[in-house]
mmCIF file of C-alpha atoms in Angstrom:
data_model
loop_
_atom_site.group_PDB
_atom_site.id
_atom_site.type_symbol
_atom_site.label_atom_id
_atom_site.label_comp_id
_atom_site.label_asym_id
_atom_site.label_seq_id
_atom_site.Cartn_x
_atom_site.Cartn_y
_atom_site.Cartn_z
ATOM 1 C CA MET A 1 63.396 56.358 119.683
ATOM 2 C CA GLN A 2 63.289 60.085 122.010
ATOM 3 C CA ILE A 3 64.771 63.003 120.712
ATOM 4 C CA TYR A 4 66.204 65.655 123.404
ATOM 5 C CA LYS A 5 66.926 69.376 122.904
ATOM 6 C CA VAL A 6 70.909 69.880 123.498
ATOM 7 C CA GLY A 7 73.451 72.375 123.382
ATOM 8 C CA GLY A 8 73.004 76.439 122.814
ATOM 9 C CA ALA A 9 69.692 76.457 123.365
ATOM 10 C CA VAL A 10 68.963 74.746 126.762
ATOM 11 C CA ARG A 11 72.625 76.633 127.722
ATOM 12 C CA ASP A 12 70.531 80.373 126.875
ATOM 13 C CA ARG A 13 67.142 78.757 128.576
ATOM 14 C CA LEU A 14 69.340 78.912 131.200
ATOM 15 C CA LEU A 15 70.752 81.912 131.338
ATOM 16 C CA GLY A 16 67.653 83.674 130.358
ATOM 17 C CA LYS A 17 69.456 84.746 127.431
ATOM 18 C CA PRO A 18 67.143 84.266 124.329
ATOM 19 C CA VAL A 19 67.072 80.983 122.482
ATOM 20 C CA THR A 20 68.256 80.823 118.105
ATOM 21 C CA ASP A 21 69.440 77.751 117.325
ATOM 22 C CA ILE A 22 67.880 74.644 118.023
ATOM 23 C CA ASP A 23 70.189 71.527 118.336
ATOM 24 C CA TRP A 24 67.827 68.397 118.740
ATOM 25 C CA VAL A 25 69.333 64.508 119.617
ATOM 26 C CA VAL A 26 67.899 61.314 118.956
ATOM 27 C CA VAL A 27 68.404 58.281 120.483
ATOM 28 C CA GLY A 28 67.390 55.096 119.944
ATOM 29 C CA ALA A 29 66.582 55.041 116.409
ATOM 30 C CA SER A 30 68.965 54.807 113.190
ATOM 31 C CA THR A 31 69.458 55.808 110.139
ATOM 32 C CA GLU A 32 67.126 53.436 107.948
ATOM 33 C CA GLU A 33 63.402 54.583 110.890
ATOM 34 C CA MET A 34 64.417 58.556 110.446
ATOM 35 C CA LEU A 35 64.944 57.722 106.841
ATOM 36 C CA ALA A 36 60.961 55.752 106.969
ATOM 37 C CA GLN A 37 59.472 59.195 109.032
ATOM 38 C CA GLY A 38 60.343 61.377 105.805
ATOM 39 C CA TYR A 39 64.120 62.082 107.648
ATOM 40 C CA ARG A 40 66.062 63.432 105.170
ATOM 41 C CA PRO A 41 69.970 63.628 105.679
ATOM 42 C CA VAL A 42 72.574 65.867 104.927
ATOM 43 C CA GLY A 43 75.653 65.650 104.694
ATOM 44 C CA ALA A 44 77.575 62.236 103.905
ATOM 45 C CA ASP A 45 80.055 62.861 107.351
ATOM 46 C CA PHE A 46 77.306 63.086 110.692
ATOM 47 C CA PRO A 47 74.382 60.735 110.902
ATOM 48 C CA VAL A 48 72.692 64.034 110.734
ATOM 49 C CA PHE A 49 69.024 64.516 108.847
ATOM 50 C CA LEU A 50 66.211 67.938 108.755
ATOM 51 C CA HIS A 51 62.751 67.279 109.838
ATOM 52 C CA PRO A 52 60.416 67.098 107.485
ATOM 53 C CA LYS A 53 57.652 70.004 108.305
ATOM 54 C CA SER A 54 60.378 72.507 110.330
ATOM 55 C CA GLY A 55 63.584 71.623 108.109
ATOM 56 C CA GLU A 56 65.735 71.879 111.204
ATOM 57 C CA GLU A 57 69.243 69.047 111.989
ATOM 58 C CA TYR A 58 68.423 66.564 113.756
ATOM 59 C CA ALA A 59 71.275 63.497 114.252
ATOM 60 C CA LEU A 60 70.948 60.877 115.952
ATOM 61 C CA ALA A 61 73.513 60.106 119.130
ATOM 62 C CA ARG A 62 76.823 59.469 117.905
ATOM 63 C CA THR A 63 80.137 58.432 120.007
ATOM 64 C CA GLU A 64 83.145 60.259 118.429
ATOM 65 C CA ARG A 65 87.350 58.854 119.050
ATOM 66 C CA LYS A 66 90.449 60.444 117.966
ATOM 67 C CA SER A 67 91.854 59.216 114.619
ATOM 68 C CA GLY A 68 94.158 61.816 112.576
ATOM 69 C CA ARG A 69 95.069 65.687 113.332
ATOM 70 C CA GLY A 70 93.557 68.297 113.824
ATOM 71 C CA TYR A 71 89.196 68.950 113.392
ATOM 72 C CA GLY A 72 88.652 66.142 110.926
ATOM 73 C CA GLY A 73 90.539 63.998 112.106
ATOM 74 C CA PHE A 74 87.274 61.561 114.223
ATOM 75 C CA THR A 75 85.847 58.420 113.838
ATOM 76 C CA PHE A 76 82.123 58.411 114.578
ATOM 77 C CA HIS A 77 79.483 55.793 115.624
ATOM 78 C CA ALA A 78 76.237 56.141 115.303
ATOM 79 C CA SER A 79 73.355 52.808 116.387
ATOM 80 C CA PRO A 80 70.175 52.514 118.184
ATOM 81 C CA GLU A 81 72.312 51.485 121.302
ATOM 82 C CA VAL A 82 74.347 54.860 122.385
ATOM 83 C CA THR A 83 72.540 56.782 124.990
ATOM 84 C CA LEU A 84 72.318 60.410 126.081
ATOM 85 C CA GLU A 85 75.594 60.726 128.145
ATOM 86 C CA GLU A 86 77.340 58.742 125.585
ATOM 87 C CA ASP A 87 76.669 61.643 122.974
ATOM 88 C CA LEU A 88 76.626 63.972 125.299
ATOM 89 C CA ILE A 89 80.091 62.799 126.891
ATOM 90 C CA ARG A 90 81.706 64.396 123.903
ATOM 91 C CA ARG A 91 80.776 67.047 123.833
ATOM 92 C CA ASP A 92 83.391 70.214 124.557
ATOM 93 C CA LEU A 93 82.329 71.835 127.795
ATOM 94 C CA THR A 94 80.205 71.217 130.156
ATOM 95 C CA ILE A 95 76.761 74.441 129.853
ATOM 96 C CA ASN A 96 77.198 72.600 126.437
ATOM 97 C CA ALA A 97 75.589 69.190 128.035
ATOM 98 C CA MET A 98 72.870 69.826 129.121
ATOM 99 C CA ALA A 99 69.900 68.177 127.380
ATOM 100 C CA GLU A 100 66.229 68.759 127.815
ATOM 101 C CA ASP A 101 63.349 66.522 126.389
ATOM 102 C CA ASP A 102 59.392 68.144 125.118
ATOM 103 C CA GLN A 103 58.804 68.707 128.759
ATOM 104 C CA GLN A 104 61.228 70.593 129.762
ATOM 105 C CA ASN A 105 63.473 67.974 132.062
ATOM 106 C CA LEU A 106 66.972 68.119 132.184
ATOM 107 C CA THR A 107 69.112 65.767 131.770
ATOM 108 C CA ASP A 108 73.008 67.328 134.041
ATOM 109 C CA PRO A 109 75.128 64.345 133.916
ATOM 110 C CA TYR A 110 77.676 66.208 134.119
ATOM 111 C CA HIS A 111 77.213 69.482 135.758
ATOM 112 C CA GLY A 112 76.559 72.094 133.389
ATOM 113 C CA GLN A 113 73.916 73.808 135.523
ATOM 114 C CA ARG A 114 76.176 74.125 138.383
ATOM 115 C CA ASP A 115 79.184 75.638 136.203
ATOM 116 C CA LEU A 116 77.059 78.264 134.819
ATOM 117 C CA GLU A 117 75.626 79.265 138.387
ATOM 118 C CA ASP A 118 79.482 79.707 139.197
ATOM 119 C CA ARG A 119 80.319 80.808 136.277
ATOM 120 C CA ILE A 120 82.758 78.537 134.713
ATOM 121 C CA LEU A 121 83.230 77.503 131.046
ATOM 122 C CA ARG A 122 84.613 73.534 132.516
ATOM 123 C CA HIS A 123 85.650 71.404 129.500
ATOM 124 C CA VAL A 124 83.563 68.626 130.154
ATOM 125 C CA SER A 125 85.824 64.890 129.570
ATOM 126 C CA PRO A 126 89.162 64.494 129.313
ATOM 127 C CA ALA A 127 88.272 64.041 125.249
ATOM 128 C CA PHE A 128 88.100 67.522 124.884
ATOM 129 C CA ALA A 129 92.097 67.886 124.121
ATOM 130 C CA GLU A 130 91.530 65.432 121.105
ATOM 131 C CA ASP A 131 89.832 67.851 119.728
ATOM 132 C CA PRO A 132 92.018 71.672 118.596
ATOM 133 C CA LEU A 133 89.334 73.328 117.645
ATOM 134 C CA ARG A 134 87.796 73.652 121.113
ATOM 135 C CA VAL A 135 90.718 75.756 121.726
ATOM 136 C CA LEU A 136 88.970 78.733 119.788
ATOM 137 C CA ARG A 137 85.994 77.486 121.373
ATOM 138 C CA VAL A 138 87.063 78.446 124.743
ATOM 139 C CA ALA A 139 87.929 81.267 124.185
ATOM 140 C CA ARG A 140 85.089 82.546 121.679
ATOM 141 C CA PHE A 141 82.726 81.264 125.127
ATOM 142 C CA ALA A 142 85.293 83.523 127.362
ATOM 143 C CA ALA A 143 84.283 86.934 125.104
ATOM 144 C CA ARG A 144 80.460 86.076 124.993
ATOM 145 C CA TYR A 145 80.343 85.594 128.638
ATOM 146 C CA ALA A 146 82.287 87.308 130.205
ATOM 147 C CA GLY A 147 80.279 89.701 130.785
ATOM 148 C CA LEU A 148 78.146 87.874 132.919
ATOM 149 C CA GLY A 149 81.096 86.343 135.575
ATOM 150 C CA PHE A 150 82.101 84.402 133.033
ATOM 151 C CA THR A 151 85.896 82.399 133.150
ATOM 152 C CA VAL A 152 88.385 78.978 132.247
ATOM 153 C CA ALA A 153 88.655 76.868 135.416
ATOM 154 C CA PRO A 154 92.555 75.831 135.360
ATOM 155 C CA GLU A 155 91.741 72.032 134.884
ATOM 156 C CA THR A 156 90.681 73.471 131.206
ATOM 157 C CA MET A 157 92.969 76.622 130.188
ATOM 158 C CA GLU A 158 96.347 74.156 130.860
ATOM 159 C CA LEU A 159 94.792 71.346 128.756
ATOM 160 C CA MET A 160 94.377 74.466 126.630
ATOM 161 C CA ARG A 161 98.144 74.650 127.063
ATOM 162 C CA GLN A 162 99.021 71.355 125.662
ATOM 163 C CA LEU A 163 96.926 71.438 122.618
ATOM 164 C CA SER A 164 99.043 74.569 122.023
ATOM 165 C CA GLU A 165 102.085 73.126 122.626
ATOM 166 C CA SER A 166 101.606 69.721 120.961
ATOM 167 C CA GLY A 167 101.484 71.357 117.454
ATOM 168 C CA GLU A 168 97.979 70.333 117.230
ATOM 169 C CA LEU A 169 96.162 73.912 116.274
ATOM 170 C CA GLU A 170 98.279 73.586 113.398
ATOM 171 C CA ALA A 171 95.937 71.196 112.384
ATOM 172 C CA LEU A 172 93.114 73.038 112.031
ATOM 173 C CA THR A 173 92.479 74.402 108.009
ATOM 174 C CA ALA A 174 92.267 78.809 107.654
ATOM 175 C CA GLU A 175 88.615 78.543 106.964
ATOM 176 C CA ARG A 176 87.677 76.512 110.196
ATOM 177 C CA SER A 177 89.568 79.220 112.131
ATOM 178 C CA TRP A 178 88.366 82.275 110.654
ATOM 179 C CA LYS A 179 84.985 80.915 110.858
ATOM 180 C CA GLU A 180 85.779 80.908 114.732
ATOM 181 C CA ILE A 181 88.088 83.943 114.536
ATOM 182 C CA SER A 182 85.295 85.665 113.255
ATOM 183 C CA ARG A 183 82.768 84.615 115.450
ATOM 184 C CA ALA A 184 84.545 86.131 118.907
ATOM 185 C CA MET A 185 85.250 89.317 116.968
ATOM 186 C CA MET A 186 81.878 90.203 117.157
ATOM 187 C CA GLU A 187 81.239 88.355 120.927
ATOM 188 C CA ASP A 188 80.538 91.518 122.960
ATOM 189 C CA GLN A 189 83.945 91.600 124.415
ATOM 190 C CA PRO A 190 86.104 90.047 122.077
ATOM 191 C CA GLN A 191 89.471 90.841 123.627
ATOM 192 C CA VAL A 192 88.315 88.487 126.706
ATOM 193 C CA PHE A 193 88.827 85.837 122.922
ATOM 194 C CA ILE A 194 92.663 87.271 122.743
ATOM 195 C CA GLU A 195 92.930 87.774 125.777
ATOM 196 C CA VAL A 196 92.193 84.035 126.525
ATOM 197 C CA LEU A 197 94.324 82.835 123.869
ATOM 198 C CA ARG A 198 97.472 84.792 125.540
ATOM 199 C CA GLN A 199 96.368 82.692 128.928
ATOM 200 C CA CYS A 200 97.217 78.511 127.206
ATOM 201 C CA ALA A 201 99.551 79.963 124.656
ATOM 202 C CA ALA A 202 97.668 80.083 121.548
ATOM 203 C CA LEU A 203 98.844 82.990 119.974
ATOM 204 C CA LYS A 204 101.421 83.098 119.507
ATOM 205 C CA VAL A 205 101.386 79.791 117.233
ATOM 206 C CA LEU A 206 97.918 80.986 115.488
ATOM 207 C CA MET A 207 98.955 85.075 115.000
ATOM 208 C CA PRO A 208 102.448 85.265 116.446
ATOM 209 C CA GLU A 209 102.534 88.872 115.047
ATOM 210 C CA VAL A 210 100.097 89.977 117.772
ATOM 211 C CA ASP A 211 101.248 88.479 120.267
ATOM 212 C CA ALA A 212 104.698 89.825 120.126
ATOM 213 C CA LEU A 213 102.908 93.596 120.700
ATOM 214 C CA PHE A 214 102.694 92.077 124.831
ATOM 215 C CA GLY A 215 105.559 93.800 126.457
ATOM 216 C CA VAL A 216 106.613 96.205 123.216
ATOM 217 C CA PRO A 217 106.061 99.677 125.637
ATOM 218 C CA GLN A 218 104.805 102.727 123.047
ATOM 219 C CA PRO A 219 105.825 106.636 123.861
ATOM 220 C CA GLU A 220 103.456 107.429 127.471
ATOM 221 C CA ILE A 221 102.243 110.704 126.306
ATOM 222 C CA HIS A 222 100.680 109.327 124.077
ATOM 223 C CA HIS A 223 99.688 105.749 125.086
ATOM 224 C CA PRO A 224 98.928 106.113 129.208
ATOM 225 C CA GLU A 225 98.531 101.702 128.646
ATOM 226 C CA ILE A 226 102.522 101.867 127.154
ATOM 227 C CA ASP A 227 102.211 98.011 126.560
ATOM 228 C CA SER A 228 101.337 97.667 122.644
ATOM 229 C CA GLY A 229 99.910 94.881 123.773
ATOM 230 C CA ILE A 230 97.124 96.005 126.219
ATOM 231 C CA HIS A 231 96.655 99.349 123.631
ATOM 232 C CA THR A 232 95.251 96.639 121.266
ATOM 233 C CA LEU A 233 93.026 94.712 123.328
ATOM 234 C CA SER A 234 91.806 98.164 124.691
ATOM 235 C CA VAL A 235 90.875 99.324 120.603
ATOM 236 C CA LEU A 236 89.785 95.744 119.442
ATOM 237 C CA GLU A 237 86.662 96.753 123.523
ATOM 238 C CA GLN A 238 86.297 99.518 121.750
ATOM 239 C CA SER A 239 85.668 98.455 118.718
ATOM 240 C CA ALA A 240 83.004 96.391 119.973
ATOM 241 C CA LEU A 241 81.903 98.813 122.524
ATOM 242 C CA HIS A 242 80.732 101.171 119.204
ATOM 243 C CA LYS A 243 78.920 98.213 117.544
ATOM 244 C CA GLN A 244 81.971 98.329 114.653
ATOM 245 C CA PRO A 245 81.683 95.728 112.739
ATOM 246 C CA LEU A 246 84.306 92.672 111.818
ATOM 247 C CA THR A 247 85.496 94.035 108.986
ATOM 248 C CA VAL A 248 86.711 97.637 111.625
ATOM 249 C CA ARG A 249 87.224 94.881 114.264
ATOM 250 C CA TRP A 250 89.239 93.410 111.904
ATOM 251 C CA ALA A 251 91.580 96.396 111.338
ATOM 252 C CA CYS A 252 91.350 97.440 114.891
ATOM 253 C CA LEU A 253 93.056 94.323 116.106
ATOM 254 C CA LEU A 254 96.302 94.337 112.814
ATOM 255 C CA HIS A 255 96.722 98.097 112.891
ATOM 256 C CA ASP A 256 99.939 98.404 115.225
ATOM 257 C CA LEU A 257 101.595 94.807 113.724
ATOM 258 C CA GLY A 258 104.434 96.520 113.389
ATOM 259 C CA LYS A 259 105.296 97.952 116.387
ATOM 260 C CA GLY A 260 106.128 94.557 116.832
ATOM 261 C CA LEU A 261 109.074 94.776 114.365
ATOM 262 C CA THR A 262 111.313 97.895 116.396
ATOM 263 C CA PRO A 263 114.613 96.434 117.376
ATOM 264 C CA LYS A 264 115.184 97.372 121.319
ATOM 265 C CA GLU A 265 117.377 100.126 121.346
ATOM 266 C CA GLU A 266 114.939 102.225 119.940
ATOM 267 C CA TRP A 267 112.214 101.526 121.871
ATOM 268 C CA PRO A 268 109.487 103.201 123.015
ATOM 269 C CA ARG A 269 109.384 105.589 119.536
ATOM 270 C CA HIS A 270 108.207 103.002 116.089
ATOM 271 C CA ILE A 271 109.651 105.502 113.946
ATOM 272 C CA ALA A 272 107.773 103.901 109.867
ATOM 273 C CA HIS A 273 105.754 101.690 111.878
ATOM 274 C CA GLU A 274 103.289 101.432 109.611
ATOM 275 C CA HIS A 275 104.754 100.290 106.438
ATOM 276 C CA LYS A 276 106.617 97.924 108.159
ATOM 277 C CA GLY A 277 103.788 95.854 109.197
ATOM 278 C CA LEU A 278 102.491 95.634 106.024
ATOM 279 C CA LYS A 279 103.592 92.952 105.618
ATOM 280 C CA LEU A 280 102.655 90.927 108.630
ATOM 281 C CA ILE A 281 98.544 91.910 107.856
ATOM 282 C CA LYS A 282 99.404 90.669 105.275
ATOM 283 C CA ALA A 283 100.317 87.023 106.122
ATOM 284 C CA VAL A 284 97.615 86.948 108.918
ATOM 285 C CA ASN A 285 94.931 88.064 106.274
ATOM 286 C CA GLU A 286 96.135 84.963 104.141
ATOM 287 C CA ARG A 287 96.208 82.833 106.920
ATOM 288 C CA PHE A 288 93.267 82.666 107.587
ATOM 289 C CA LYS A 289 92.183 83.517 104.511
ATOM 290 C CA ALA A 290 90.375 86.738 105.450
ATOM 291 C CA PRO A 291 86.800 88.008 102.605
ATOM 292 C CA LYS A 292 88.882 90.189 100.837
ATOM 293 C CA ASP A 293 86.355 93.652 103.091
ATOM 294 C CA CYS A 294 88.328 92.717 105.819
ATOM 295 C CA GLN A 295 92.039 92.594 104.309
ATOM 296 C CA GLU A 296 91.168 95.418 102.565
ATOM 297 C CA LEU A 297 90.643 97.798 105.366
ATOM 298 C CA ALA A 298 92.814 96.300 107.438
ATOM 299 C CA LEU A 299 96.039 97.421 105.334
ATOM 300 C CA LEU A 300 94.431 100.558 104.752
ATOM 301 C CA VAL A 301 94.245 100.922 108.668
ATOM 302 C CA GLY A 302 97.394 99.624 108.550
ATOM 303 C CA GLN A 303 98.707 101.702 107.025
ATOM 304 C CA TYR A 304 97.198 104.860 106.746
ATOM 305 C CA HIS A 305 95.625 104.837 110.825
ATOM 306 C CA THR A 306 98.675 108.433 112.006
ATOM 307 C CA HIS A 307 97.172 110.151 108.956
ATOM 308 C CA GLY A 308 94.032 109.430 110.403
ATOM 309 C CA HIS A 309 95.024 110.746 113.827
ATOM 310 C CA ARG A 310 96.425 114.253 112.099
ATOM 311 C CA ALA A 311 94.223 114.731 109.652
ATOM 312 C CA LEU A 312 93.684 117.958 111.423
ATOM 313 C CA GLU A 313 97.528 118.575 110.120
ATOM 314 C CA LEU A 314 97.528 118.038 106.567
ATOM 315 C CA LYS A 315 98.516 119.211 103.432
ATOM 316 C CA ALA A 316 95.262 119.619 100.934
ATOM 317 C CA SER A 317 97.242 117.307 98.348
ATOM 318 C CA THR A 318 97.777 114.872 101.095
ATOM 319 C CA LEU A 319 94.833 114.289 101.556
ATOM 320 C CA LEU A 320 93.806 114.184 98.796
ATOM 321 C CA GLU A 321 96.048 111.805 98.478
ATOM 322 C CA LEU A 322 93.980 109.312 101.390
ATOM 323 C CA LEU A 323 90.754 110.051 99.431
ATOM 324 C CA GLN A 324 92.629 108.505 96.524
ATOM 325 C CA SER A 325 93.978 105.056 98.154
ATOM 326 C CA PHE A 326 90.268 105.121 99.748
ATOM 327 C CA ASP A 327 88.593 105.532 96.108
ATOM 328 C CA VAL A 328 85.849 107.683 97.982
ATOM 329 C CA TYR A 329 83.674 107.830 95.526
ATOM 330 C CA ARG A 330 83.412 105.380 94.184
ATOM 331 C CA ARG A 331 83.560 102.912 97.453
ATOM 332 C CA PRO A 332 82.274 105.813 100.559
ATOM 333 C CA GLN A 333 81.822 103.328 102.909
ATOM 334 C CA ARG A 334 85.251 101.987 103.424
ATOM 335 C CA PHE A 335 86.126 105.606 104.043
ATOM 336 C CA GLU A 336 84.059 105.405 106.255
ATOM 337 C CA GLU A 337 85.019 102.445 108.002
ATOM 338 C CA PHE A 338 88.632 103.652 108.365
ATOM 339 C CA ILE A 339 87.837 107.014 110.058
ATOM 340 C CA ALA A 340 85.833 104.459 112.392
ATOM 341 C CA ALA A 341 88.878 102.451 112.974
ATOM 342 C CA CYS A 342 91.419 105.168 113.979
ATOM 343 C CA GLU A 343 88.431 106.416 116.254
ATOM 344 C CA MET A 344 88.990 103.084 118.373
ATOM 345 C CA ASP A 345 92.723 104.240 118.150
ATOM 346 C CA ALA A 346 92.179 107.077 119.239
ATOM 347 C CA ARG A 347 90.012 105.685 122.255
ATOM 348 C CA GLY A 348 91.846 102.387 122.678
ATOM 349 C CA ARG A 349 94.372 104.795 125.284
ATOM 350 C CA LYS A 350 94.043 105.112 129.636
ATOM 351 C CA GLY A 351 92.392 107.003 130.561
ATOM 352 C CA LEU A 352 90.821 108.745 127.626
ATOM 353 C CA GLU A 353 88.132 106.359 126.267
ATOM 354 C CA GLN A 354 85.422 109.579 125.843
ATOM 355 C CA ARG A 355 87.473 111.848 124.353
ATOM 356 C CA SER A 356 86.363 113.850 121.528
ATOM 357 C CA TYR A 357 87.846 112.985 117.721
ATOM 358 C CA PRO A 358 87.156 116.259 116.027
ATOM 359 C CA GLN A 359 88.964 113.938 112.946
ATOM 360 C CA ALA A 360 86.532 112.156 112.733
ATOM 361 C CA ASP A 361 84.145 115.136 111.291
ATOM 362 C CA TYR A 362 86.828 116.869 109.683
ATOM 363 C CA LEU A 363 87.672 113.706 107.001
ATOM 364 C CA ARG A 364 84.109 113.523 105.903
ATOM 365 C CA GLY A 365 83.699 116.886 104.985
ATOM 366 C CA ALA A 366 86.899 116.489 103.316
ATOM 367 C CA ALA A 367 85.192 113.449 101.420
ATOM 368 C CA LYS A 368 82.673 115.020 100.646
ATOM 369 C CA ALA A 369 84.574 118.488 99.242
ATOM 370 C CA ALA A 370 86.164 116.092 97.324
ATOM 371 C CA ARG A 371 82.791 114.385 95.883
ATOM 372 C CA GLU A 372 81.131 117.551 95.218
ATOM 373 C CA VAL A 373 83.781 117.917 91.928
ATOM 374 C CA ALA A 374 81.310 117.952 89.466
ATOM 375 C CA VAL A 375 83.180 116.583 85.693
ATOM 376 C CA GLN A 376 80.069 117.495 83.402
ATOM 377 C CA PRO A 377 82.613 120.832 82.945
ATOM 378 C CA LEU A 378 84.976 119.223 82.707
ATOM 379 C CA LEU A 379 84.024 117.183 79.632
ATOM 380 C CA GLU A 380 82.395 119.963 78.340
ATOM 381 C CA LYS A 381 85.716 121.235 77.919
ATOM 382 C CA GLY A 382 86.772 118.644 75.826
ATOM 383 C CA PHE A 383 89.162 117.478 78.854
ATOM 384 C CA LYS A 384 88.860 113.488 78.464
ATOM 385 C CA GLY A 385 91.471 110.601 79.051
ATOM 386 C CA PRO A 386 94.202 111.127 81.512
ATOM 387 C CA GLU A 387 94.359 114.831 80.757
ATOM 388 C CA LEU A 388 89.589 114.244 82.560
ATOM 389 C CA GLY A 389 91.923 112.153 84.848
ATOM 390 C CA GLU A 390 94.375 114.786 85.584
ATOM 391 C CA ALA A 391 92.072 118.300 85.357
ATOM 392 C CA LEU A 392 89.789 116.521 87.725
ATOM 393 C CA LYS A 393 92.643 115.559 89.860
ATOM 394 C CA ARG A 394 93.670 119.667 90.744
ATOM 395 C CA GLU A 395 89.971 120.611 90.542
ATOM 396 C CA ARG A 396 89.173 118.065 93.610
ATOM 397 C CA LEU A 397 93.493 120.221 95.210
ATOM 398 C CA ARG A 398 91.475 123.220 94.945
ATOM 399 C CA ALA A 399 89.030 121.997 96.997
ATOM 400 C CA LEU A 400 90.813 120.580 99.666
ATOM 401 C CA LYS A 401 92.429 123.810 99.481
ATOM 402 C CA ALA A 402 89.175 126.057 99.900
ATOM 403 C CA TYR A 403 87.956 123.103 102.286
ATOM 404 C CA LYS A 404 91.021 123.732 104.216
ATOM 405 C CA GLU A 405 91.191 127.033 104.676
ATOM 406 C CA ASN A 406 86.852 127.637 105.999
ATOM 407 C CA ALA A 407 87.115 123.986 108.307
#
């Protein structure tokens, strides 16, 4: 029985990056031996066990073969006869198919260390094409390591393209897809994730609404980059540079989907794209079963981001409607995330990345003015029920008019 550290822990140590999760593989052992040593089994699908003291996961070396469609369409074989090399060859990328023993002696049968040095993301074997989830995983690794100069090997990109065109991506569950997408959104360069998906034709399968933005022009006076798809990538890039949370990054990706519906004869203008895009944003949200907070913010940003840009020009009544839509009195954080998404949108334009965004503080001030209207004096005047709501609205409108005059 031999135990090896495998996968990401080995890769990140060789890259000089912090090692967070450690995967262990056990070679030459049976389920009975693991149980006899106090390891606790987890799950019915894989021969995986929890260490009796550390609680870390230890998996028996196994082989796998395709038995159906999608991520779950595999049968596994684990036995003491399965070698370390056989276990490693079923992995996705060469840089994830290395192992080391407790003396840090490296086992690298598929040249992962060389690919690390050459900054290449390369598949281990043709079996890569049996798992459609790997298209998203490779794109996510590309987003993570783009800053180090990593690129996808041409032959791996070709396999990803074949997978994208095979219909296999459609067999992925919403949960598995969202897990990869949400992790990719939080990488250092999430725009690279979208770029790689587009290069291998996966984007038009997974998110045709985003793919449709590429090649759609916008007025150059507002968008020096012109292309709506390039703009979306730039907004996503800005959201990562400014360390925005997942909710904001997701909203940034989807905020302009309505521009993909504009008839060509109306280009480069996109009248009412905010409203037109809502059904598309909703479709993407539902397709991946995005968390409720991500869904809500994406829809609100899609509908109101131009209000954010025009904040200083808005009438007090329009400002009040905007604040009410976000329920700033009970959910101030959601409005703060809306402001952040608007600022990322404003900065995601060629040559304007460093522009100031005075609308942010103006909107915060407006929300503060509305929130500071006290309810107690209205209660003391005898207002209650719907009448109280109307009276509160009038006082908030008055406060916003005063705020506008003094801003």
